[in-house]
XYZ file of C-alpha atoms in Angstrom:
240
model
C 0.084 0.012 -0.123
C 1.433 3.340 -1.124
C 0.213 6.331 0.788
C 0.824 9.706 -0.694
C 0.926 13.302 0.109
C -1.443 15.086 -1.836
C -0.600 17.954 -3.601
C -0.910 21.493 -2.383
C -0.308 25.034 -2.964
C 2.497 25.794 -0.112
C 5.715 24.650 -1.202
C 6.582 22.779 1.510
C 4.054 20.131 0.495
C 4.880 20.329 -3.239
C 8.359 19.057 -2.219
C 7.480 16.387 -0.695
C 9.472 13.286 -0.356
C 9.292 10.539 -2.920
C 11.836 8.228 -3.103
C 12.732 4.330 -3.576
C 13.778 4.779 0.212
C 10.481 6.202 1.454
C 9.875 5.201 5.046
C 7.657 2.009 5.287
C 5.486 1.634 8.130
C 4.437 -2.349 9.466
C 1.568 -2.109 11.112
C -2.490 -4.264 11.172
C -5.276 -2.830 8.734
C -6.953 -0.448 11.319
C -6.756 2.644 12.738
C -5.063 1.670 16.030
C -1.515 2.872 17.003
C -0.493 3.980 13.174
C -2.967 6.403 12.067
C -1.741 9.488 13.568
C 1.643 8.411 11.602
C -0.532 8.182 8.238
C -2.207 11.274 8.778
C 1.058 13.081 9.441
C 2.578 11.874 6.685
C -0.234 12.512 4.509
C -0.505 16.508 5.662
C 3.219 16.801 6.195
C 3.900 15.953 2.735
C 5.952 12.732 2.917
C 5.279 9.484 0.942
C 5.628 6.445 3.004
C 4.951 2.763 1.977
C 2.809 0.002 4.184
C 2.412 -3.319 4.813
C -1.001 -4.336 7.188
C -1.050 -7.941 7.973
C -3.500 -9.005 10.900
C -1.214 -11.865 10.482
C 1.847 -10.530 12.347
C -0.084 -9.479 15.542
C 1.751 -11.098 18.602
C 4.146 -12.658 16.615
C 8.030 -12.053 17.129
C 8.862 -12.464 13.399
C 7.333 -11.024 10.351
C 5.906 -13.500 8.417
C 6.442 -11.725 4.623
C 10.189 -11.692 5.320
C 10.768 -13.459 8.736
C 12.812 -10.795 10.232
C 12.666 -10.213 13.978
C 10.777 -7.525 15.478
C 13.955 -7.478 17.960
C 15.566 -5.652 15.056
C 13.238 -3.007 15.619
C 13.677 -3.052 19.828
C 10.084 -4.442 19.859
C 9.467 -8.279 21.455
C 6.419 -8.532 19.197
C 4.315 -5.312 19.427
C 3.584 -2.941 16.321
C 3.659 -0.700 14.760
C 7.267 -0.692 13.145
C 8.739 1.575 10.638
C 11.886 1.470 8.800
C 13.585 4.183 6.895
C 16.857 3.090 5.261
C 19.067 1.807 8.475
C 17.019 3.196 10.617
C 14.541 0.235 12.652
C 12.437 1.766 15.315
C 9.102 0.684 17.212
C 6.710 2.776 19.525
C 3.935 5.477 17.887
C 5.101 8.240 19.929
C 8.853 7.488 18.191
C 7.573 6.783 14.774
C 5.167 9.773 14.374
C 7.735 11.932 15.831
C 10.108 11.181 13.491
C 7.947 11.073 10.368
C 7.122 14.599 11.736
C 10.519 15.625 11.608
C 11.315 14.748 8.458
C 8.089 16.258 6.401
C 8.246 18.969 4.306
C 5.596 21.031 5.735
C 6.804 20.637 9.542
C 10.630 21.364 8.794
C 10.479 24.435 10.366
C 8.223 24.249 13.514
C 10.357 25.235 16.568
C 11.230 22.652 19.777
C 8.512 24.042 21.474
C 5.918 23.580 18.357
C 6.826 20.398 18.522
C 7.016 19.405 22.022
C 3.140 20.615 21.948
C 2.538 18.050 19.063
C 4.486 15.122 20.970
C 1.898 16.470 24.041
C -1.137 15.405 21.824
C 0.350 12.266 20.673
C 1.150 11.248 24.079
C -2.580 12.078 25.103
C -4.066 10.009 22.014
C -1.814 7.312 23.098
C -3.055 7.329 26.982
C -6.645 7.342 25.553
C -6.207 4.619 22.652
C -4.580 2.264 25.150
C -7.207 2.597 27.494
C -10.006 2.112 25.271
C -7.946 -0.785 23.799
C -8.448 -2.191 27.760
C -11.930 -1.109 27.755
C -12.688 -3.384 24.743
C -10.505 -6.215 24.790
C -9.850 -7.036 28.436
C -12.293 -5.251 30.948
C -15.538 -5.733 29.199
C -15.076 -9.456 28.901
C -14.984 -9.800 33.080
C -17.515 -6.689 33.773
C -19.020 -4.702 30.674
C -20.369 -2.302 33.025
C -17.197 -1.263 34.372
C -15.586 -1.056 31.161
C -18.221 1.291 30.233
C -17.840 3.631 33.270
C -14.228 3.221 32.358
C -14.664 4.677 29.129
C -17.192 7.487 29.956
C -14.546 8.498 32.662
C -11.953 8.463 30.259
C -13.440 10.618 27.351
C -15.272 13.104 30.329
C -11.875 13.579 31.628
C -9.976 14.328 28.428
C -12.825 15.906 26.596
C -13.002 18.870 29.722
C -9.099 19.428 29.368
C -9.504 19.269 25.419
C -12.831 21.849 25.668
C -10.712 24.102 28.442
C -7.626 24.764 26.135
C -7.827 24.446 22.567
C -8.729 27.158 20.434
C -12.361 28.696 19.333
C -10.895 29.077 16.137
C -7.823 28.057 14.196
C -5.522 25.361 14.878
C -3.962 24.683 17.969
C -0.390 26.096 17.007
C -1.746 28.988 15.671
C -0.666 28.303 12.108
C -2.672 28.192 8.925
C -2.435 24.668 8.580
C -2.991 21.408 11.026
C 0.059 20.186 12.504
C 0.268 16.681 14.640
C -1.406 18.128 17.294
C -4.839 18.925 15.349
C -4.390 15.494 13.919
C -4.172 13.629 17.148
C -7.583 15.153 18.077
C -8.769 14.184 14.888
C -7.576 10.814 15.407
C -9.225 10.210 18.623
C -12.738 11.856 17.267
C -13.168 9.790 14.043
C -10.930 6.377 14.059
C -12.811 3.375 14.795
C -10.372 0.487 16.280
C -10.150 0.807 19.277
C -11.182 4.547 19.809
C -14.544 4.154 18.256
C -15.430 0.808 19.211
C -15.189 2.027 22.861
C -17.152 4.908 21.849
C -19.797 2.866 20.619
C -19.911 0.285 23.757
C -20.142 3.524 25.772
C -22.596 5.032 23.546
C -20.406 8.054 23.983
C -21.155 11.666 22.247
C -18.338 13.764 21.712
C -20.622 15.922 20.466
C -20.751 17.771 23.889
C -17.389 18.760 23.565
C -18.276 21.891 21.127
C -15.193 23.482 20.573
C -13.235 20.212 20.510
C -15.421 18.907 17.696
C -15.720 22.358 15.638
C -11.945 22.011 15.404
C -12.086 18.914 14.244
C -14.079 19.692 11.342
C -11.518 22.938 10.832
C -9.388 19.542 10.430
C -11.266 17.673 8.318
C -11.564 20.713 5.657
C -8.268 20.825 5.181
C -7.713 19.712 1.673
C -5.243 17.195 2.588
C -7.034 15.676 5.219
C -10.032 15.480 3.205
C -8.286 13.514 0.376
C -6.373 11.245 2.788
C -9.607 10.113 4.823
C -11.597 9.580 1.225
C -8.802 6.936 0.504
C -8.600 5.720 3.548
C -9.024 1.637 4.137
C -8.108 2.146 7.764
C -9.649 5.201 9.551
C -12.973 3.176 10.259
C -11.946 -0.274 9.598
C -13.330 -2.794 11.959
C -11.781 -6.374 10.875
C -12.976 -7.920 14.170
C -16.573 -6.703 14.113
C -16.491 -4.837 17.518
């Protein structure tokens, strides 16, 4: 699968990196812990290739090549990323790396990158707790799983609603950065966050500023183009 960055009027996106040595993402055919990387690449102006094979879930080696995931500093987990001699795991590291080489984001200050990484971390915390609720807690106590999800969304929704801008994007730039994309990831991706939201019948609509910002992000031409072509944003291969 080749994820191409859309054409953009801005020179940074026009100068997108498209080489035979593009970063290669290894994950599952779901949004999960790779969706934000995909969004950052598409909006930031960098082409990545991807293999998404559910058969690699929980395995120590990659079935396609036989390579050990230990080469990426991972015992069994994903996502993984290879770019030239670089091989890394951990979604936050992958997201930060792709953002650092994306043409659109090349001039972000250390402070702006720190804000983006903060939102990446919040996204990961929310995602991990949603996964726990749908894959573990609900098998033992469905009511507790629902309560946990509602508390999670209420807690972070209140923080977002208090802190994000009523207009424009989080960093005050004319385009969305990974911080904005992380919020979009939280509100529209299905597995596992959307599945947890479905379980709890939770309405993100109560957070007016959050949803308004996400609508502005979705209106970005390149976000719109990415979402229209994405196979994984709302994928639900396990029927949950």
